[in-house]
Amino acid sequence: EAQVTQNPRYLITVTGKKLTVTCSQNMNHEYMSWYRQDPGLGLRQIYYSMNVEVTDKGDVPEGYKVSRKEKRNFPLILESPSPNQTSLYFCASSLGSGNTIYFGEGSWLTVV
Amino acid sequence: AQSVTQLGSHVSVSEGALVLLRCNYSSSVPPYLFWYVQYPNQGLQLLLKYTTGATLVKGINGFEAEFKKSETSFHLTKPSAHMSDAAEYFCAVRRATGSARQLTFGSGTQLTVLP
């Protein structure tokens, strides 16, 4: 079954404590990206990757890092989380620019 | 740069009534256009997409949308609303050519279906 899997799905953490949200896809997709969803703002792209070792900033990259060492994985790293990073995060992947984008189920992150 | 505007953050319709969710986009290159639906506590599911060809596209659950280049619009419609259509709907645009950016989303429209 085609899947984008994110972990953890729910996390409460404290300001400044580094955390990583993992994302894995089993469809051999080249494109992967991270979005955050906030009320009234829709989904905003954080980072995207067009292939292994190729990443670039989206609309709201500040405070986040990513890496793409393998095609299937695209972890999102918050080196020093702050309360304004409390949000719902989605990982997504697609084969190409016109192809369907598959979303993970989302990760609820609360930073206190 | 590309952008998406969804008119109306909340739309209410009666069950059986027409659903019309509005989406206007701006893009400097030919766009790909998408509608996604998000049910409570779930991820996003693709409803339909326009890439090339026929400008009226049909999607799942009886939804359809028409790409109107002259109006830079991609409105989503359904002839008869069902209670199960209550959800948040997102319009999105993507570059059709070149590399770089993926989807740019609108801010979403929450659809309420009244009995």
PDB file of C-alpha atoms in Angstrom:
ATOM      1  CA  GLU A   1       0.000   0.000   0.000  1.00  0.00           C
ATOM      2  CA  ALA A   2       1.306   3.450  -0.977  1.00  0.00           C
ATOM      3  CA  GLN A   3       2.101   5.322   2.195  1.00  0.00           C
ATOM      4  CA  VAL A   4       3.757   8.338   3.692  1.00  0.00           C
ATOM      5  CA  THR A   5       4.500   7.601   7.317  1.00  0.00           C
ATOM      6  CA  GLN A   6       5.287  10.225   9.903  1.00  0.00           C
ATOM      7  CA  ASN A   7       6.442   9.769  13.482  1.00  0.00           C
ATOM      8  CA  PRO A   8       5.618  10.789  16.080  1.00  0.00           C
ATOM      9  CA  ARG A   9       1.977  11.601  15.463  1.00  0.00           C
ATOM     10  CA  TYR A  10       1.676  13.550  18.703  1.00  0.00           C
ATOM     11  CA  LEU A  11       4.408  15.187  20.738  1.00  0.00           C
ATOM     12  CA  ILE A  12       4.589  17.674  23.564  1.00  0.00           C
ATOM     13  CA  THR A  13       8.065  19.021  24.181  1.00  0.00           C
ATOM     14  CA  VAL A  14       9.797  21.874  25.972  1.00  0.00           C
ATOM     15  CA  THR A  15      11.436  24.938  24.508  1.00  0.00           C
ATOM     16  CA  GLY A  16      14.970  24.296  23.349  1.00  0.00           C
ATOM     17  CA  LYS A  17      14.898  20.504  23.383  1.00  0.00           C
ATOM     18  CA  LYS A  18      15.964  19.226  19.975  1.00  0.00           C
ATOM     19  CA  LEU A  19      13.519  16.953  18.221  1.00  0.00           C
ATOM     20  CA  THR A  20      13.183  15.137  14.918  1.00  0.00           C
ATOM     21  CA  VAL A  21      10.006  14.224  13.093  1.00  0.00           C
ATOM     22  CA  THR A  22      10.634  11.342  10.737  1.00  0.00           C
ATOM     23  CA  CYS A  23       9.003  10.862   7.344  1.00  0.00           C
ATOM     24  CA  SER A  24       9.244   7.830   5.138  1.00  0.00           C
ATOM     25  CA  GLN A  25       7.579   6.967   1.822  1.00  0.00           C
ATOM     26  CA  ASN A  26       7.421   3.589   0.104  1.00  0.00           C
ATOM     27  CA  MET A  27       6.658   4.777  -3.434  1.00  0.00           C
ATOM     28  CA  ASN A  28      10.176   5.592  -4.665  1.00  0.00           C
ATOM     29  CA  HIS A  29       9.138   9.226  -5.076  1.00  0.00           C
ATOM     30  CA  GLU A  30      11.710  11.852  -5.923  1.00  0.00           C
ATOM     31  CA  TYR A  31       9.872  14.859  -4.492  1.00  0.00           C
ATOM     32  CA  MET A  32       9.322  15.205  -0.764  1.00  0.00           C
ATOM     33  CA  SER A  33       8.358  18.189   1.315  1.00  0.00           C
ATOM     34  CA  TRP A  34       7.272  19.402   4.737  1.00  0.00           C
ATOM     35  CA  TYR A  35       4.356  21.693   5.488  1.00  0.00           C
ATOM     36  CA  ARG A  36       2.950  23.210   8.608  1.00  0.00           C
ATOM     37  CA  GLN A  37      -0.742  23.905   9.017  1.00  0.00           C
ATOM     38  CA  ASP A  38      -1.980  26.747  11.170  1.00  0.00           C
ATOM     39  CA  PRO A  39      -5.548  28.046  11.548  1.00  0.00           C
ATOM     40  CA  GLY A  40      -6.407  30.633   8.909  1.00  0.00           C
ATOM     41  CA  LEU A  41      -3.093  30.215   7.129  1.00  0.00           C
ATOM     42  CA  GLY A  42      -3.623  26.931   5.334  1.00  0.00           C
ATOM     43  CA  LEU A  43      -0.545  24.844   4.660  1.00  0.00           C
ATOM     44  CA  ARG A  44       2.783  26.555   4.283  1.00  0.00           C
ATOM     45  CA  GLN A  45       5.819  24.825   2.882  1.00  0.00           C
ATOM     46  CA  ILE A  46       8.815  24.568   5.184  1.00  0.00           C
ATOM     47  CA  TYR A  47      11.363  22.715   3.059  1.00  0.00           C
ATOM     48  CA  TYR A  48      11.282  20.554  -0.014  1.00  0.00           C
ATOM     49  CA  SER A  49      13.573  18.085  -1.703  1.00  0.00           C
ATOM     50  CA  MET A  50      13.721  17.157  -5.353  1.00  0.00           C
ATOM     51  CA  ASN A  51      15.997  14.195  -4.852  1.00  0.00           C
ATOM     52  CA  VAL A  52      18.676  12.709  -2.625  1.00  0.00           C
ATOM     53  CA  GLU A  53      21.004  15.398  -1.289  1.00  0.00           C
ATOM     54  CA  VAL A  54      18.922  18.125  -3.006  1.00  0.00           C
ATOM     55  CA  THR A  55      16.924  20.293  -0.618  1.00  0.00           C
ATOM     56  CA  ASP A  56      15.713  23.873  -0.648  1.00  0.00           C
ATOM     57  CA  LYS A  57      13.814  26.309   1.512  1.00  0.00           C
ATOM     58  CA  GLY A  58      10.092  26.758   1.256  1.00  0.00           C
ATOM     59  CA  ASP A  59       8.059  29.665   2.554  1.00  0.00           C
ATOM     60  CA  VAL A  60       8.755  29.301   6.277  1.00  0.00           C
ATOM     61  CA  PRO A  61      12.123  27.577   6.805  1.00  0.00           C
ATOM     62  CA  GLU A  62      13.312  29.511   9.861  1.00  0.00           C
ATOM     63  CA  GLY A  63      13.951  27.267  12.844  1.00  0.00           C
ATOM     64  CA  TYR A  64      13.915  24.048  10.840  1.00  0.00           C
ATOM     65  CA  LYS A  65      16.440  21.785   9.161  1.00  0.00           C
ATOM     66  CA  VAL A  66      16.027  18.830   6.849  1.00  0.00           C
ATOM     67  CA  SER A  67      18.184  16.179   5.260  1.00  0.00           C
ATOM     68  CA  ARG A  68      17.707  13.761   2.390  1.00  0.00           C
ATOM     69  CA  LYS A  69      20.361  11.085   2.621  1.00  0.00           C
ATOM     70  CA  GLU A  70      18.101   8.373   1.246  1.00  0.00           C
ATOM     71  CA  LYS A  71      15.312   8.620  -1.255  1.00  0.00           C
ATOM     72  CA  ARG A  72      12.650   7.247   1.054  1.00  0.00           C
ATOM     73  CA  ASN A  73      13.364   9.375   4.144  1.00  0.00           C
ATOM     74  CA  PHE A  74      13.047  13.104   4.752  1.00  0.00           C
ATOM     75  CA  PRO A  75      13.309  13.978   8.453  1.00  0.00           C
ATOM     76  CA  LEU A  76      12.384  17.390   9.827  1.00  0.00           C
ATOM     77  CA  ILE A  77      14.678  18.649  12.561  1.00  0.00           C
ATOM     78  CA  LEU A  78      13.895  21.340  15.103  1.00  0.00           C
ATOM     79  CA  GLU A  79      17.241  22.161  16.684  1.00  0.00           C
ATOM     80  CA  SER A  80      15.824  24.461  19.363  1.00  0.00           C
ATOM     81  CA  PRO A  81      12.035  24.396  19.293  1.00  0.00           C
ATOM     82  CA  SER A  82      10.074  27.465  20.353  1.00  0.00           C
ATOM     83  CA  PRO A  83       6.375  27.865  21.184  1.00  0.00           C
ATOM     84  CA  ASN A  84       5.680  29.485  17.798  1.00  0.00           C
ATOM     85  CA  GLN A  85       6.537  26.159  16.217  1.00  0.00           C
ATOM     86  CA  THR A  86       3.506  24.587  17.851  1.00  0.00           C
ATOM     87  CA  SER A  87       1.601  23.373  14.814  1.00  0.00           C
ATOM     88  CA  LEU A  88       0.349  20.458  12.762  1.00  0.00           C
ATOM     89  CA  TYR A  89       3.043  19.189  10.430  1.00  0.00           C
ATOM     90  CA  PHE A  90       2.582  17.237   7.217  1.00  0.00           C
ATOM     91  CA  CYS A  91       5.107  15.382   5.155  1.00  0.00           C
ATOM     92  CA  ALA A  92       4.306  14.824   1.480  1.00  0.00           C
ATOM     93  CA  SER A  93       5.793  13.076  -1.516  1.00  0.00           C
ATOM     94  CA  SER A  94       5.192  12.791  -5.250  1.00  0.00           C
ATOM     95  CA  LEU A  95       6.773  11.223  -8.296  1.00  0.00           C
ATOM     96  CA  GLY A  96       6.937  14.417 -10.331  1.00  0.00           C
ATOM     97  CA  SER A  97       5.535  17.898 -10.676  1.00  0.00           C
ATOM     98  CA  GLY A  98       2.201  16.896 -12.173  1.00  0.00           C
ATOM     99  CA  ASN A  99       1.709  13.747 -10.223  1.00  0.00           C
ATOM    100  CA  THR A 100      -0.492  13.255  -7.245  1.00  0.00           C
ATOM    101  CA  ILE A 101       1.045  14.379  -3.984  1.00  0.00           C
ATOM    102  CA  TYR A 102       0.576  11.974  -1.123  1.00  0.00           C
ATOM    103  CA  PHE A 103       0.371  13.311   2.399  1.00  0.00           C
ATOM    104  CA  GLY A 104       1.175  11.703   5.682  1.00  0.00           C
ATOM    105  CA  GLU A 105      -1.405  11.727   8.448  1.00  0.00           C
ATOM    106  CA  GLY A 106       0.181  14.653  10.226  1.00  0.00           C
ATOM    107  CA  SER A 107       2.193  15.221  13.391  1.00  0.00           C
ATOM    108  CA  TRP A 108       0.774  17.391  16.146  1.00  0.00           C
ATOM    109  CA  LEU A 109       3.629  19.192  17.843  1.00  0.00           C
ATOM    110  CA  THR A 110       3.220  21.314  20.959  1.00  0.00           C
ATOM    111  CA  VAL A 111       6.165  23.281  22.325  1.00  0.00           C
ATOM    112  CA  VAL A 112       5.714  24.589  25.870  1.00  0.00           C
TER     113      VAL A 112
ATOM    114  CA  ALA B   1       5.796  33.542  -7.694  1.00  0.00           C
ATOM    115  CA  GLN B   2       2.483  31.825  -7.352  1.00  0.00           C
ATOM    116  CA  SER B   3      -0.369  32.348  -4.927  1.00  0.00           C
ATOM    117  CA  VAL B   4      -3.848  31.069  -4.171  1.00  0.00           C
ATOM    118  CA  THR B   5      -6.839  32.916  -2.780  1.00  0.00           C
ATOM    119  CA  GLN B   6      -9.842  31.082  -1.426  1.00  0.00           C
ATOM    120  CA  LEU B   7     -12.840  33.357  -1.003  1.00  0.00           C
ATOM    121  CA  GLY B   8     -14.722  32.606   2.183  1.00  0.00           C
ATOM    122  CA  SER B   9     -13.051  30.852   5.077  1.00  0.00           C
ATOM    123  CA  HIS B  10     -16.407  29.345   6.086  1.00  0.00           C
ATOM    124  CA  VAL B  11     -19.234  28.247   3.820  1.00  0.00           C
ATOM    125  CA  SER B  12     -22.533  26.753   4.990  1.00  0.00           C
ATOM    126  CA  VAL B  13     -25.006  24.973   2.743  1.00  0.00           C
ATOM    127  CA  SER B  14     -28.086  22.905   3.361  1.00  0.00           C
ATOM    128  CA  GLU B  15     -28.040  19.205   2.629  1.00  0.00           C
ATOM    129  CA  GLY B  16     -29.006  18.732  -1.023  1.00  0.00           C
ATOM    130  CA  ALA B  17     -27.987  22.251  -2.033  1.00  0.00           C
ATOM    131  CA  LEU B  18     -25.273  23.246  -4.468  1.00  0.00           C
ATOM    132  CA  VAL B  19     -21.752  23.466  -3.105  1.00  0.00           C
ATOM    133  CA  LEU B  20     -19.543  26.195  -4.579  1.00  0.00           C
ATOM    134  CA  LEU B  21     -16.093  26.835  -3.149  1.00  0.00           C
ATOM    135  CA  ARG B  22     -14.120  29.583  -4.825  1.00  0.00           C
ATOM    136  CA  CYS B  23     -10.451  29.562  -5.721  1.00  0.00           C
ATOM    137  CA  ASN B  24      -8.433  32.116  -7.658  1.00  0.00           C
ATOM    138  CA  TYR B  25      -4.753  31.737  -8.399  1.00  0.00           C
ATOM    139  CA  SER B  26      -1.857  33.679  -9.763  1.00  0.00           C
ATOM    140  CA  SER B  27       1.013  32.064 -11.557  1.00  0.00           C
ATOM    141  CA  SER B  28       3.616  33.341 -13.972  1.00  0.00           C
ATOM    142  CA  VAL B  29       3.740  29.990 -15.749  1.00  0.00           C
ATOM    143  CA  PRO B  30       1.046  27.485 -16.731  1.00  0.00           C
ATOM    144  CA  PRO B  31      -0.218  26.020 -13.504  1.00  0.00           C
ATOM    145  CA  TYR B  32      -1.261  22.689 -12.233  1.00  0.00           C
ATOM    146  CA  LEU B  33      -4.261  23.112  -9.956  1.00  0.00           C
ATOM    147  CA  PHE B  34      -5.519  20.902  -7.168  1.00  0.00           C
ATOM    148  CA  TRP B  35      -8.298  20.601  -4.637  1.00  0.00           C
ATOM    149  CA  TYR B  36      -7.661  18.713  -1.440  1.00  0.00           C
ATOM    150  CA  VAL B  37     -10.079  17.786   1.335  1.00  0.00           C
ATOM    151  CA  GLN B  38      -9.226  17.369   4.990  1.00  0.00           C
ATOM    152  CA  TYR B  39     -11.636  15.607   7.297  1.00  0.00           C
ATOM    153  CA  PRO B  40     -11.319  16.220  11.044  1.00  0.00           C
ATOM    154  CA  ASN B  41      -8.128  14.784  12.532  1.00  0.00           C
ATOM    155  CA  GLN B  42      -7.006  13.388   9.203  1.00  0.00           C
ATOM    156  CA  GLY B  43      -4.463  14.199   6.533  1.00  0.00           C
ATOM    157  CA  LEU B  44      -5.165  15.692   3.128  1.00  0.00           C
ATOM    158  CA  GLN B  45      -6.828  13.710   0.395  1.00  0.00           C
ATOM    159  CA  LEU B  46      -6.742  14.679  -3.265  1.00  0.00           C
ATOM    160  CA  LEU B  47     -10.203  15.473  -4.647  1.00  0.00           C
ATOM    161  CA  LEU B  48      -9.209  16.366  -8.185  1.00  0.00           C
ATOM    162  CA  LYS B  49      -6.524  18.024 -10.240  1.00  0.00           C
ATOM    163  CA  TYR B  50      -6.052  19.906 -13.473  1.00  0.00           C
ATOM    164  CA  THR B  51      -2.808  19.540 -15.382  1.00  0.00           C
ATOM    165  CA  THR B  52      -3.537  19.778 -19.107  1.00  0.00           C
ATOM    166  CA  GLY B  53      -6.376  19.002 -21.499  1.00  0.00           C
ATOM    167  CA  ALA B  54     -10.051  19.226 -20.606  1.00  0.00           C
ATOM    168  CA  THR B  55     -10.728  22.215 -18.405  1.00  0.00           C
ATOM    169  CA  LEU B  56     -13.628  20.592 -16.561  1.00  0.00           C
ATOM    170  CA  VAL B  57     -12.251  17.943 -14.273  1.00  0.00           C
ATOM    171  CA  LYS B  58     -14.197  15.465 -12.237  1.00  0.00           C
ATOM    172  CA  GLY B  59     -13.049  14.155  -8.935  1.00  0.00           C
ATOM    173  CA  ILE B  60     -14.093  11.834  -6.195  1.00  0.00           C
ATOM    174  CA  ASN B  61     -17.327  12.053  -4.205  1.00  0.00           C
ATOM    175  CA  GLY B  62     -19.180  13.880  -6.987  1.00  0.00           C
ATOM    176  CA  PHE B  63     -17.024  16.996  -6.981  1.00  0.00           C
ATOM    177  CA  GLU B  64     -15.837  18.777 -10.090  1.00  0.00           C
ATOM    178  CA  ALA B  65     -13.919  21.936 -10.904  1.00  0.00           C
ATOM    179  CA  GLU B  66     -13.414  24.034 -13.992  1.00  0.00           C
ATOM    180  CA  PHE B  67     -10.156  25.706 -14.952  1.00  0.00           C
ATOM    181  CA  LYS B  68     -10.866  29.151 -16.391  1.00  0.00           C
ATOM    182  CA  LYS B  69      -7.654  30.714 -17.563  1.00  0.00           C
ATOM    183  CA  SER B  70      -9.222  34.071 -18.420  1.00  0.00           C
ATOM    184  CA  GLU B  71     -10.587  34.377 -14.904  1.00  0.00           C
ATOM    185  CA  THR B  72      -7.606  32.667 -13.230  1.00  0.00           C
ATOM    186  CA  SER B  73     -10.106  30.573 -11.329  1.00  0.00           C
ATOM    187  CA  PHE B  74     -10.567  26.944 -10.364  1.00  0.00           C
ATOM    188  CA  HIS B  75     -13.836  26.821  -8.422  1.00  0.00           C
ATOM    189  CA  LEU B  76     -15.005  23.577  -6.855  1.00  0.00           C
ATOM    190  CA  THR B  77     -18.630  22.505  -7.192  1.00  0.00           C
ATOM    191  CA  LYS B  78     -20.932  19.678  -6.249  1.00  0.00           C
ATOM    192  CA  PRO B  79     -24.592  19.663  -7.319  1.00  0.00           C
ATOM    193  CA  SER B  80     -25.998  18.267  -4.087  1.00  0.00           C
ATOM    194  CA  ALA B  81     -24.317  18.494  -0.713  1.00  0.00           C
ATOM    195  CA  HIS B  82     -24.223  15.541   1.630  1.00  0.00           C
ATOM    196  CA  MET B  83     -23.611  15.604   5.343  1.00  0.00           C
ATOM    197  CA  SER B  84     -20.417  13.651   4.792  1.00  0.00           C
ATOM    198  CA  ASP B  85     -19.013  16.542   2.723  1.00  0.00           C
ATOM    199  CA  ALA B  86     -18.451  18.600   5.865  1.00  0.00           C
ATOM    200  CA  ALA B  87     -14.702  19.153   5.948  1.00  0.00           C
ATOM    201  CA  GLU B  88     -12.032  21.704   5.179  1.00  0.00           C
ATOM    202  CA  TYR B  89     -11.123  22.193   1.537  1.00  0.00           C
ATOM    203  CA  PHE B  90      -7.859  23.495   0.189  1.00  0.00           C
ATOM    204  CA  CYS B  91      -7.078  24.781  -3.267  1.00  0.00           C
ATOM    205  CA  ALA B  92      -3.451  24.553  -4.386  1.00  0.00           C
ATOM    206  CA  VAL B  93      -1.334  25.597  -7.351  1.00  0.00           C
ATOM    207  CA  ARG B  94       1.888  24.170  -8.610  1.00  0.00           C
ATOM    208  CA  ARG B  95       4.322  25.148 -11.306  1.00  0.00           C
ATOM    209  CA  ALA B  96       3.778  23.096 -14.454  1.00  0.00           C
ATOM    210  CA  THR B  97       7.240  23.672 -15.871  1.00  0.00           C
ATOM    211  CA  GLY B  98      10.749  23.795 -14.593  1.00  0.00           C
ATOM    212  CA  SER B  99      11.830  22.520 -11.263  1.00  0.00           C
ATOM    213  CA  ALA B 100      11.687  24.074  -7.848  1.00  0.00           C
ATOM    214  CA  ARG B 101       8.651  24.773  -5.741  1.00  0.00           C
ATOM    215  CA  GLN B 102       5.909  22.348  -5.020  1.00  0.00           C
ATOM    216  CA  LEU B 103       2.418  23.208  -3.935  1.00  0.00           C
ATOM    217  CA  THR B 104       1.253  26.590  -2.738  1.00  0.00           C
ATOM    218  CA  PHE B 105      -1.953  26.265  -0.740  1.00  0.00           C
ATOM    219  CA  GLY B 106      -4.819  28.587  -0.134  1.00  0.00           C
ATOM    220  CA  SER B 107      -5.871  29.277   3.437  1.00  0.00           C
ATOM    221  CA  GLY B 108      -8.729  26.801   3.281  1.00  0.00           C
ATOM    222  CA  THR B 109     -12.527  26.872   3.333  1.00  0.00           C
ATOM    223  CA  GLN B 110     -14.436  25.110   6.078  1.00  0.00           C
ATOM    224  CA  LEU B 111     -17.620  23.613   4.623  1.00  0.00           C
ATOM    225  CA  THR B 112     -20.569  23.057   6.969  1.00  0.00           C
ATOM    226  CA  VAL B 113     -23.560  21.072   5.740  1.00  0.00           C
ATOM    227  CA  LEU B 114     -26.802  21.825   7.562  1.00  0.00           C
ATOM    228  CA  PRO B 115     -29.530  19.190   7.882  1.00  0.00           C
TER     229      PRO B 115
END
